[in-house]
Amino acid sequence: MAAPLVLVVLAAVTVRAALFRSSLAAFVAERVEVVSPLNAWKRVVEGLALLDLGVSPYSGAIFHETPLIIYLFHFLIEYAELVFMVTDVLTAVALYLAIQDFNKVVFKKQKLLIELDKYAPDVAELIQTPMEMHYIPLKVALFYLLNPYSVMSCVAKSTCAINNSVIAFFILATIKGSAFLSAVFLALATYQSLYPLTLFAPALLYLLQRQFIPIKLKSKSFWLYTMQYASLYLCSLVVIICLSFFLLNSWDFIPSVYGFILSVPDLTPNIGLFWYFFAEMFEHFSLFFVCVFQINVFFYTIPLAIKLKEHPVFFMFVQIAIISIFKSYPTVGDVALYMAFLPVWSHLYRFLRNIFILSCVLIFCSFLFPVLWHLWIYAGSANSNFYYAITLTFNVGQILLISDYFYAFLRREYYLTHGLHLTRQDGTEAMLVLK
Amino acid sequence: FQDQAEQFFRSGHTNNWAVLVCTSRFWFNYRHVANTLSVYRSVKRLGIPDSHIVLMLADDMACNPRNPKPATVFSHKNMELNVYGDDVEVDYRSYEVTVENFLRVLTGRIPPSTPRSKRLLSDDRSNILIYMTGHGGNGFLKFQDSEEITNVELADAFEQMWQKRRYNELLFIIDTCQGASMYERFYSPNIMALASSQVGEDSLSHQPDLGIGVHLMDRYTFYVLEFLEEIHPASQTNMNDLFQVCPKSLCVSTPGHRTDLFQRDPQNVLITDFFGSVRKVEITAETVSLDRGLAGFESKFPEDELATEPLKYAEQLPVAQIIHQKPKQKDWHPPGGFILGLWALIIMVFFKTYGIKHMKHVF
């Protein structure tokens, strides 16, 4: 499987290199859908320039990236394009290896459940076979590399690519079963943008499952392992934050990075939901609503953990999607990351109800974003409501996509254990409804 | 006789004037404004005060809506040198730069209401530098895209200046296409002329700047300015060096000069005679009594005073250093402790993951 992956990687690198040389690079680097105040390349360059002038890069509310990014780009600023291409390639390769391993796990688990007779007799067509799962890792890498969202994000040199890469390595480490590496990468991802904190739960569930520790609240081994993993994670996070202190000898990166992410002071329009609300909100409500909106991101973790405790990787996918929809400064690079996972659940296709409408909604909204931006900002014949409407539609489309996949997944699980042809008590045919 | 002969080798001027004219307007003629402003800067640096400079510009570059860096006019690419600044005094701006106003300035036939800053108040001991740039052709120079001045008119204006004793020596520099045609018709004495290209040749521009979007300077003026950067008020460089300034390899056009009307040998003409405002100072040890009997004063002047060497300025200021000053930017480097800590952590993670047995491959 290495050769097709190499071909895909070469094609992706060629596309990105060609686009770097074209005029698209300058155009896309300015688009608000692709870059946000957190990860714009212009701001990284500005921060490094401020540093060269002897001023802290965090003064002036321009630069909101972490000190490790300063360190990385201080030495690699001339090779920035190469760095971003390599990052994308690393993300794709990490996802490829992760999904390869995950497929093996799925297959093993499936075999176990078949042998234990946990499946109903007539579900043969729902069982995943190695034949159809063979190309899934390649498709995942392809989906990530050739997704126009990730191409644009790479050409705009948005540091979202680095965040995606760290999350991909975290997923790889988790699926391979190394708690230490997974904690380290999760700490790095949390350090860069706060929201991957919620990925702690699915990673923990997966590692517990791998160690065959049952998830019961009374069980001592469960708590022991949880404590170990949590302490690894927190210790790495603390070490990384302390190390960043030593880069600039000041703590002012904490309000600039985390304070900025949490308090959302910059209301530049983006594809998220925060900007419009806070642009029109009264001052004395803004604290309350900021808290509400931020809790919204973290809120789905516990219920999803309860529902999806046997399927932690799907939980991880849903969680990543929720982060990229509800985070304070989303960009299309975040969307590209969870879309890369869609081939893994391609066996759910027959249960998806709205996939045609949703894909149309997402594609049309992606095209309408620049149009309505132009109408609002340049032509002056629209206003922010138009752009917000498209943002809203895009996010509703994403949410419906995720909930559709969630529904399909649960439906398949139900069919697996209860059989494809459901009958009621009196023998008539029954329909499965998600309540 | 010795003194008379010496007189021929030294300039007899007592004050310096400069008339700097940019005859173009519109954004794409940025380079002409930058040319003129750069010469203005050099001339000011070498000592001619604003009161002795008549600067005629269209002045529509700095505040042009197409200027990505408002309130600036750059003369080097990468925006190294802002020649506009906040102390530039433009005497004739925008639509006042016309052929009529230029000729009135030169000849002095100005309405009495004209303010002092717009007059060329030169006398017969003035050395005048006249610099013109813009778009020109064979025998004419275009003013602001609507009219032109011919070389005959210019020669006649200089003759009027000579007859009215409005100059001691004149240096005429022109940086346009076919510039040499403009000085072909001069017939007044004590005029030296330089042009950036011969008849039939075009003067080319030097550097486009991708940030601003236009060409920033013309080649001839660029190399003249590079030459002038080395000049400081005490320098002894002469006109022959200025004639060599832009060879065809650098300028693509062939610069020309005309010295037949000039009475001194260009070898003996200092650059600072025209570009700077260098006063001749003679130090005397005698006291001079200023009383009523001044009529016979000149005859008391001892003759041998005039034969002394003109005194040079002492190197009071490190002029060469000040001219070329630009603060050296110190680059930031991450502290060593940070780098050490980070890589130590990375190596620890690596060995923790892949086992301690790989350590022996390192050592």
Short mmCIF file of N, CA and C in Angstrom, two decimals, chain A residues 70-216:
data_model
loop_
_atom_site.label_atom_id
_atom_site.label_comp_id
_atom_site.label_asym_id
_atom_site.label_seq_id
_atom_site.Cartn_x
_atom_site.Cartn_y
_atom_site.Cartn_z
N ILE A 70 6.71 30.22 17.57
CA ILE A 70 7.76 31.23 17.37
C ILE A 70 9.09 30.53 17.17
N TYR A 71 9.36 29.57 18.05
CA TYR A 71 10.64 28.87 17.97
C TYR A 71 10.75 28.13 16.65
N LEU A 72 9.67 27.44 16.27
CA LEU A 72 9.71 26.66 15.03
C LEU A 72 9.98 27.56 13.84
N PHE A 73 9.26 28.68 13.76
CA PHE A 73 9.41 29.49 12.56
C PHE A 73 10.56 30.46 12.62
N HIS A 74 11.13 30.63 13.77
CA HIS A 74 12.31 31.50 13.81
C HIS A 74 13.42 30.93 12.94
N PHE A 75 13.53 29.60 12.96
CA PHE A 75 14.58 28.99 12.15
C PHE A 75 14.10 28.57 10.78
N LEU A 76 12.79 28.41 10.60
CA LEU A 76 12.32 27.85 9.35
C LEU A 76 11.56 28.86 8.52
N ILE A 77 11.74 30.15 8.81
CA ILE A 77 10.88 31.12 8.13
C ILE A 77 11.14 31.17 6.63
N GLU A 78 12.37 30.91 6.20
CA GLU A 78 12.59 30.95 4.74
C GLU A 78 11.98 29.75 4.07
N TYR A 79 11.81 28.67 4.80
CA TYR A 79 11.28 27.45 4.18
C TYR A 79 9.83 27.26 4.54
N ALA A 80 9.13 28.34 4.79
CA ALA A 80 7.77 28.22 5.32
C ALA A 80 6.89 27.35 4.44
N GLU A 81 7.00 27.54 3.10
CA GLU A 81 6.13 26.77 2.23
C GLU A 81 6.42 25.29 2.35
N LEU A 82 7.71 24.99 2.44
CA LEU A 82 8.11 23.58 2.58
C LEU A 82 7.58 23.01 3.89
N VAL A 83 7.67 23.81 4.94
CA VAL A 83 7.19 23.34 6.24
C VAL A 83 5.72 22.97 6.17
N PHE A 84 4.95 23.83 5.52
CA PHE A 84 3.51 23.54 5.50
C PHE A 84 3.18 22.35 4.62
N MET A 85 3.94 22.20 3.54
CA MET A 85 3.67 21.02 2.71
C MET A 85 4.04 19.75 3.46
N VAL A 86 5.18 19.80 4.16
CA VAL A 86 5.63 18.63 4.92
C VAL A 86 4.63 18.32 6.03
N THR A 87 4.09 19.37 6.65
CA THR A 87 3.11 19.16 7.72
C THR A 87 1.89 18.44 7.19
N ASP A 88 1.40 18.89 6.03
CA ASP A 88 0.23 18.23 5.46
C ASP A 88 0.52 16.77 5.14
N VAL A 89 1.70 16.54 4.58
CA VAL A 89 2.07 15.16 4.23
C VAL A 89 2.16 14.30 5.48
N LEU A 90 2.75 14.87 6.55
CA LEU A 90 2.86 14.11 7.80
C LEU A 90 1.49 13.80 8.38
N THR A 91 0.59 14.78 8.29
CA THR A 91 -0.77 14.53 8.78
C THR A 91 -1.40 13.38 8.03
N ALA A 92 -1.27 13.43 6.71
CA ALA A 92 -1.91 12.38 5.91
C ALA A 92 -1.30 11.02 6.21
N VAL A 93 0.01 10.97 6.34
CA VAL A 93 0.67 9.68 6.61
C VAL A 93 0.27 9.17 7.99
N ALA A 94 0.17 10.11 8.97
CA ALA A 94 -0.23 9.69 10.32
C ALA A 94 -1.65 9.14 10.31
N LEU A 95 -2.54 9.83 9.57
CA LEU A 95 -3.91 9.34 9.49
C LEU A 95 -3.97 7.99 8.79
N TYR A 96 -3.16 7.85 7.75
CA TYR A 96 -3.11 6.58 7.03
C TYR A 96 -2.73 5.43 7.96
N LEU A 97 -1.64 5.63 8.70
CA LEU A 97 -1.19 4.55 9.59
C LEU A 97 -2.20 4.29 10.69
N ALA A 98 -2.80 5.38 11.20
CA ALA A 98 -3.77 5.23 12.28
C ALA A 98 -4.96 4.42 11.81
N ILE A 99 -5.47 4.77 10.62
CA ILE A 99 -6.66 4.08 10.16
C ILE A 99 -6.34 2.63 9.79
N GLN A 100 -5.12 2.40 9.31
CA GLN A 100 -4.72 1.02 9.04
C GLN A 100 -4.81 0.17 10.30
N ASP A 101 -4.24 0.73 11.38
CA ASP A 101 -4.30 -0.01 12.65
C ASP A 101 -5.72 -0.13 13.16
N PHE A 102 -6.46 0.96 12.98
CA PHE A 102 -7.84 0.94 13.47
C PHE A 102 -8.64 -0.13 12.74
N ASN A 103 -8.41 -0.25 11.44
CA ASN A 103 -9.13 -1.29 10.69
C ASN A 103 -8.83 -2.67 11.24
N LYS A 104 -7.57 -2.89 11.60
CA LYS A 104 -7.22 -4.20 12.16
C LYS A 104 -7.97 -4.43 13.46
N VAL A 105 -8.05 -3.37 14.30
CA VAL A 105 -8.75 -3.49 15.57
C VAL A 105 -10.23 -3.79 15.34
N VAL A 106 -10.81 -3.04 14.39
CA VAL A 106 -12.23 -3.24 14.10
C VAL A 106 -12.49 -4.66 13.64
N PHE A 107 -11.61 -5.10 12.79
CA PHE A 107 -11.81 -6.44 12.24
C PHE A 107 -11.69 -7.51 13.31
N LYS A 108 -10.69 -7.29 14.19
CA LYS A 108 -10.51 -8.27 15.28
C LYS A 108 -11.73 -8.29 16.18
N LYS A 109 -12.22 -7.10 16.49
CA LYS A 109 -13.36 -7.01 17.40
C LYS A 109 -14.60 -7.65 16.77
N GLN A 110 -14.73 -7.39 15.47
CA GLN A 110 -15.88 -7.94 14.75
C GLN A 110 -15.83 -9.47 14.80
N LYS A 111 -14.65 -10.00 14.55
CA LYS A 111 -14.48 -11.46 14.56
C LYS A 111 -14.83 -12.03 15.92
N LEU A 112 -14.39 -11.32 16.97
CA LEU A 112 -14.66 -11.78 18.33
C LEU A 112 -16.14 -11.82 18.59
N LEU A 113 -16.81 -10.72 18.16
CA LEU A 113 -18.25 -10.66 18.44
C LEU A 113 -19.02 -11.69 17.61
N ILE A 114 -18.54 -11.95 16.41
CA ILE A 114 -19.21 -12.98 15.61
C ILE A 114 -19.08 -14.34 16.30
N GLU A 115 -17.85 -14.61 16.78
CA GLU A 115 -17.64 -15.91 17.41
C GLU A 115 -18.41 -16.04 18.70
N LEU A 116 -18.61 -14.88 19.38
CA LEU A 116 -19.38 -14.94 20.62
C LEU A 116 -20.87 -14.90 20.35
N ASP A 117 -21.26 -14.91 19.08
CA ASP A 117 -22.67 -14.94 18.70
C ASP A 117 -23.43 -13.73 19.16
N LYS A 118 -22.74 -12.62 19.22
CA LYS A 118 -23.43 -11.41 19.69
C LYS A 118 -24.27 -10.80 18.57
N TYR A 119 -23.99 -11.20 17.34
CA TYR A 119 -24.71 -10.59 16.22
C TYR A 119 -25.92 -11.42 15.84
N ALA A 120 -26.91 -10.71 15.35
CA ALA A 120 -28.11 -11.41 14.90
C ALA A 120 -27.79 -12.20 13.63
N PRO A 121 -28.57 -13.20 13.33
CA PRO A 121 -28.23 -14.09 12.22
C PRO A 121 -28.27 -13.46 10.84
N ASP A 122 -29.15 -12.45 10.60
CA ASP A 122 -29.32 -12.02 9.21
C ASP A 122 -28.56 -10.74 8.87
N VAL A 123 -27.47 -10.47 9.57
CA VAL A 123 -26.77 -9.21 9.34
C VAL A 123 -25.51 -9.39 8.52
N ALA A 124 -25.48 -10.45 7.71
CA ALA A 124 -24.24 -10.72 6.97
C ALA A 124 -23.82 -9.55 6.10
N GLU A 125 -24.82 -8.83 5.54
CA GLU A 125 -24.43 -7.75 4.63
C GLU A 125 -23.91 -6.52 5.36
N LEU A 126 -24.11 -6.48 6.68
CA LEU A 126 -23.61 -5.32 7.42
C LEU A 126 -22.19 -5.52 7.93
N ILE A 127 -21.74 -6.75 7.92
CA ILE A 127 -20.40 -7.02 8.45
C ILE A 127 -19.37 -6.44 7.50
N GLN A 128 -18.35 -5.79 8.06
CA GLN A 128 -17.30 -5.23 7.21
C GLN A 128 -16.30 -6.32 6.86
N THR A 129 -15.93 -6.39 5.59
CA THR A 129 -14.96 -7.39 5.18
C THR A 129 -13.60 -6.73 4.93
N PRO A 130 -12.52 -7.49 5.07
CA PRO A 130 -11.20 -6.91 4.81
C PRO A 130 -11.06 -6.39 3.39
N MET A 131 -11.74 -6.99 2.45
CA MET A 131 -11.66 -6.53 1.07
C MET A 131 -12.10 -5.08 0.93
N GLU A 132 -13.26 -4.75 1.51
CA GLU A 132 -13.73 -3.37 1.34
C GLU A 132 -12.98 -2.43 2.26
N MET A 133 -12.39 -2.96 3.34
CA MET A 133 -11.66 -2.07 4.23
C MET A 133 -10.23 -1.84 3.76
N HIS A 134 -9.82 -2.54 2.70
CA HIS A 134 -8.42 -2.48 2.29
C HIS A 134 -8.00 -1.10 1.84
N TYR A 135 -8.92 -0.42 1.11
CA TYR A 135 -8.51 0.88 0.55
C TYR A 135 -8.85 2.05 1.43
N ILE A 136 -9.46 1.78 2.60
CA ILE A 136 -9.89 2.91 3.42
C ILE A 136 -8.74 3.80 3.87
N PRO A 137 -7.61 3.27 4.34
CA PRO A 137 -6.54 4.20 4.75
C PRO A 137 -6.09 5.10 3.61
N LEU A 138 -5.99 4.53 2.41
CA LEU A 138 -5.57 5.35 1.28
C LEU A 138 -6.60 6.45 1.01
N LYS A 139 -7.87 6.06 1.12
CA LYS A 139 -8.91 7.06 0.88
C LYS A 139 -8.87 8.17 1.93
N VAL A 140 -8.54 7.78 3.16
CA VAL A 140 -8.43 8.81 4.22
C VAL A 140 -7.32 9.79 3.88
N ALA A 141 -6.16 9.24 3.49
CA ALA A 141 -5.04 10.13 3.15
C ALA A 141 -5.42 11.00 1.96
N LEU A 142 -6.09 10.39 0.97
CA LEU A 142 -6.52 11.14 -0.22
C LEU A 142 -7.49 12.25 0.16
N PHE A 143 -8.48 11.91 0.99
CA PHE A 143 -9.46 12.90 1.40
C PHE A 143 -8.80 14.04 2.11
N TYR A 144 -7.82 13.75 2.92
CA TYR A 144 -7.19 14.87 3.61
C TYR A 144 -6.34 15.71 2.66
N LEU A 145 -5.52 15.04 1.84
CA LEU A 145 -4.55 15.80 1.05
C LEU A 145 -5.19 16.57 -0.08
N LEU A 146 -6.20 15.95 -0.75
CA LEU A 146 -6.75 16.62 -1.92
C LEU A 146 -8.04 17.35 -1.64
N ASN A 147 -8.39 17.47 -0.39
CA ASN A 147 -9.55 18.27 -0.02
C ASN A 147 -9.25 19.73 -0.33
N PRO A 148 -10.11 20.42 -1.10
CA PRO A 148 -9.80 21.82 -1.40
C PRO A 148 -9.61 22.67 -0.15
N TYR A 149 -10.31 22.33 0.92
CA TYR A 149 -10.15 23.07 2.16
C TYR A 149 -8.73 22.98 2.68
N SER A 150 -8.18 21.76 2.70
CA SER A 150 -6.83 21.66 3.25
C SER A 150 -5.80 22.22 2.28
N VAL A 151 -6.06 22.14 0.98
CA VAL A 151 -5.13 22.74 0.01
C VAL A 151 -5.09 24.25 0.21
N MET A 152 -6.29 24.82 0.35
CA MET A 152 -6.33 26.28 0.54
C MET A 152 -5.69 26.67 1.86
N SER A 153 -5.92 25.86 2.88
CA SER A 153 -5.34 26.17 4.17
C SER A 153 -3.82 26.09 4.12
N CYS A 154 -3.31 25.15 3.34
CA CYS A 154 -1.85 25.03 3.22
C CYS A 154 -1.29 26.19 2.41
N VAL A 155 -1.98 26.55 1.32
CA VAL A 155 -1.47 27.62 0.46
C VAL A 155 -1.51 28.96 1.20
N ALA A 156 -2.49 29.12 2.08
CA ALA A 156 -2.55 30.34 2.88
C ALA A 156 -1.57 30.32 4.02
N LYS A 157 -0.87 29.22 4.20
CA LYS A 157 0.12 29.06 5.27
C LYS A 157 -0.50 29.35 6.63
N SER A 158 -1.66 28.76 6.85
CA SER A 158 -2.29 28.94 8.14
C SER A 158 -1.78 27.87 9.09
N THR A 159 -1.49 28.26 10.33
CA THR A 159 -0.90 27.29 11.26
C THR A 159 -1.91 26.25 11.72
N CYS A 160 -3.13 26.34 11.22
CA CYS A 160 -4.10 25.29 11.46
C CYS A 160 -3.57 23.95 10.97
N ALA A 161 -2.72 23.99 9.93
CA ALA A 161 -2.14 22.75 9.41
C ALA A 161 -1.28 22.08 10.48
N ILE A 162 -0.57 22.89 11.25
CA ILE A 162 0.28 22.32 12.30
C ILE A 162 -0.60 21.72 13.39
N ASN A 163 -1.70 22.41 13.70
CA ASN A 163 -2.61 21.89 14.71
C ASN A 163 -3.20 20.56 14.25
N ASN A 164 -3.60 20.53 12.98
CA ASN A 164 -4.14 19.28 12.43
C ASN A 164 -3.13 18.16 12.51
N SER A 165 -1.87 18.51 12.25
CA SER A 165 -0.83 17.48 12.26
C SER A 165 -0.63 16.92 13.65
N VAL A 166 -0.68 17.83 14.65
CA VAL A 166 -0.48 17.34 16.03
C VAL A 166 -1.66 16.45 16.43
N ILE A 167 -2.88 16.85 16.04
CA ILE A 167 -4.03 16.01 16.36
C ILE A 167 -3.93 14.66 15.65
N ALA A 168 -3.46 14.68 14.42
CA ALA A 168 -3.31 13.41 13.68
C ALA A 168 -2.30 12.50 14.37
N PHE A 169 -1.21 13.07 14.84
CA PHE A 169 -0.22 12.25 15.55
C PHE A 169 -0.78 11.74 16.86
N PHE A 170 -1.62 12.57 17.49
CA PHE A 170 -2.25 12.13 18.72
C PHE A 170 -3.15 10.92 18.44
N ILE A 171 -3.91 10.99 17.34
CA ILE A 171 -4.78 9.87 17.00
C ILE A 171 -3.95 8.63 16.70
N LEU A 172 -2.85 8.83 15.97
CA LEU A 172 -1.98 7.68 15.67
C LEU A 172 -1.45 7.05 16.95
N ALA A 173 -0.99 7.91 17.87
CA ALA A 173 -0.42 7.38 19.11
C ALA A 173 -1.47 6.66 19.93
N THR A 174 -2.68 7.21 19.94
CA THR A 174 -3.74 6.57 20.72
C THR A 174 -4.09 5.20 20.14
N ILE A 175 -4.23 5.17 18.81
CA ILE A 175 -4.64 3.91 18.21
C ILE A 175 -3.54 2.86 18.32
N LYS A 176 -2.30 3.32 18.28
CA LYS A 176 -1.22 2.35 18.48
C LYS A 176 -1.15 1.88 19.93
N GLY A 177 -1.77 2.63 20.85
CA GLY A 177 -1.87 2.16 22.22
C GLY A 177 -0.84 2.74 23.16
N SER A 178 -0.05 3.70 22.70
CA SER A 178 0.97 4.24 23.59
C SER A 178 0.39 5.39 24.38
N ALA A 179 0.12 5.17 25.68
CA ALA A 179 -0.53 6.20 26.48
C ALA A 179 0.36 7.42 26.65
N PHE A 180 1.65 7.17 26.75
CA PHE A 180 2.57 8.27 26.99
C PHE A 180 2.61 9.23 25.82
N LEU A 181 2.83 8.66 24.60
CA LEU A 181 2.89 9.52 23.42
C LEU A 181 1.57 10.22 23.18
N SER A 182 0.48 9.48 23.41
CA SER A 182 -0.83 10.08 23.20
C SER A 182 -1.05 11.25 24.15
N ALA A 183 -0.60 11.08 25.41
CA ALA A 183 -0.73 12.19 26.34
C ALA A 183 0.11 13.37 25.91
N VAL A 184 1.32 13.09 25.42
CA VAL A 184 2.21 14.18 25.01
C VAL A 184 1.62 14.95 23.84
N PHE A 185 1.12 14.21 22.82
CA PHE A 185 0.57 14.91 21.66
C PHE A 185 -0.72 15.64 21.99
N LEU A 186 -1.51 15.04 22.88
CA LEU A 186 -2.73 15.74 23.29
C LEU A 186 -2.38 17.01 24.04
N ALA A 187 -1.32 16.95 24.85
CA ALA A 187 -0.90 18.16 25.56
C ALA A 187 -0.44 19.22 24.57
N LEU A 188 0.29 18.80 23.53
CA LEU A 188 0.72 19.76 22.51
C LEU A 188 -0.47 20.38 21.79
N ALA A 189 -1.46 19.52 21.45
CA ALA A 189 -2.63 20.04 20.73
C ALA A 189 -3.42 20.99 21.62
N THR A 190 -3.57 20.64 22.88
CA THR A 190 -4.29 21.52 23.80
C THR A 190 -3.52 22.82 24.01
N TYR A 191 -2.21 22.69 24.06
CA TYR A 191 -1.37 23.87 24.26
C TYR A 191 -1.55 24.84 23.12
N GLN A 192 -1.74 24.28 21.87
CA GLN A 192 -1.80 25.21 20.76
C GLN A 192 -3.19 25.85 20.62
N SER A 193 -4.25 25.02 20.65
CA SER A 193 -5.59 25.61 20.66
C SER A 193 -6.33 24.83 21.73
N LEU A 194 -7.05 25.51 22.55
CA LEU A 194 -7.46 24.93 23.82
C LEU A 194 -8.39 23.73 23.69
N TYR A 195 -9.12 23.66 22.57
CA TYR A 195 -10.25 22.73 22.49
C TYR A 195 -9.95 21.25 22.45
N PRO A 196 -8.80 20.80 21.96
CA PRO A 196 -8.55 19.35 22.00
C PRO A 196 -8.55 18.75 23.40
N LEU A 197 -8.72 19.57 24.42
CA LEU A 197 -8.91 19.04 25.77
C LEU A 197 -10.05 18.02 25.79
N THR A 198 -11.08 18.28 24.96
CA THR A 198 -12.21 17.36 24.97
C THR A 198 -11.87 16.02 24.37
N LEU A 199 -10.76 15.93 23.66
CA LEU A 199 -10.38 14.64 23.08
C LEU A 199 -9.76 13.72 24.11
N PHE A 200 -9.59 14.23 25.32
CA PHE A 200 -9.07 13.40 26.41
C PHE A 200 -9.99 12.20 26.65
N ALA A 201 -11.31 12.46 26.64
CA ALA A 201 -12.26 11.39 26.95
C ALA A 201 -12.21 10.25 25.94
N PRO A 202 -12.33 10.53 24.62
CA PRO A 202 -12.27 9.38 23.70
C PRO A 202 -10.94 8.65 23.73
N ALA A 203 -9.85 9.41 23.92
CA ALA A 203 -8.54 8.74 23.98
C ALA A 203 -8.48 7.81 25.18
N LEU A 204 -9.01 8.32 26.31
CA LEU A 204 -9.00 7.50 27.53
C LEU A 204 -9.83 6.24 27.33
N LEU A 205 -11.02 6.41 26.72
CA LEU A 205 -11.88 5.26 26.50
C LEU A 205 -11.20 4.24 25.59
N TYR A 206 -10.54 4.74 24.54
CA TYR A 206 -9.88 3.81 23.63
C TYR A 206 -8.77 3.04 24.32
N LEU A 207 -7.98 3.77 25.14
CA LEU A 207 -6.84 3.09 25.78
C LEU A 207 -7.32 2.10 26.82
N LEU A 208 -8.42 2.46 27.51
CA LEU A 208 -8.97 1.52 28.48
C LEU A 208 -9.44 0.26 27.78
N GLN A 209 -10.10 0.49 26.63
CA GLN A 209 -10.60 -0.65 25.87
C GLN A 209 -9.44 -1.54 25.44
N ARG A 210 -8.36 -0.90 25.03
CA ARG A 210 -7.20 -1.66 24.55
C ARG A 210 -6.54 -2.47 25.66
N GLN A 211 -6.60 -1.91 26.87
CA GLN A 211 -6.02 -2.63 28.00
C GLN A 211 -7.00 -3.58 28.62
N PHE A 212 -8.19 -3.70 28.03
CA PHE A 212 -9.25 -4.58 28.50
C PHE A 212 -9.68 -4.24 29.91
N ILE A 213 -9.65 -2.93 30.23
CA ILE A 213 -10.13 -2.53 31.55
C ILE A 213 -11.59 -2.15 31.40
N PRO A 214 -12.50 -2.75 32.13
CA PRO A 214 -13.92 -2.42 31.98
C PRO A 214 -14.20 -1.05 32.56
N ILE A 215 -15.14 -0.38 31.89
CA ILE A 215 -15.41 1.00 32.27
C ILE A 215 -16.53 1.02 33.29
N LYS A 216 -16.20 0.67 34.51
CA LYS A 216 -17.20 0.76 35.56
C LYS A 216 -16.71 1.75 36.58
#
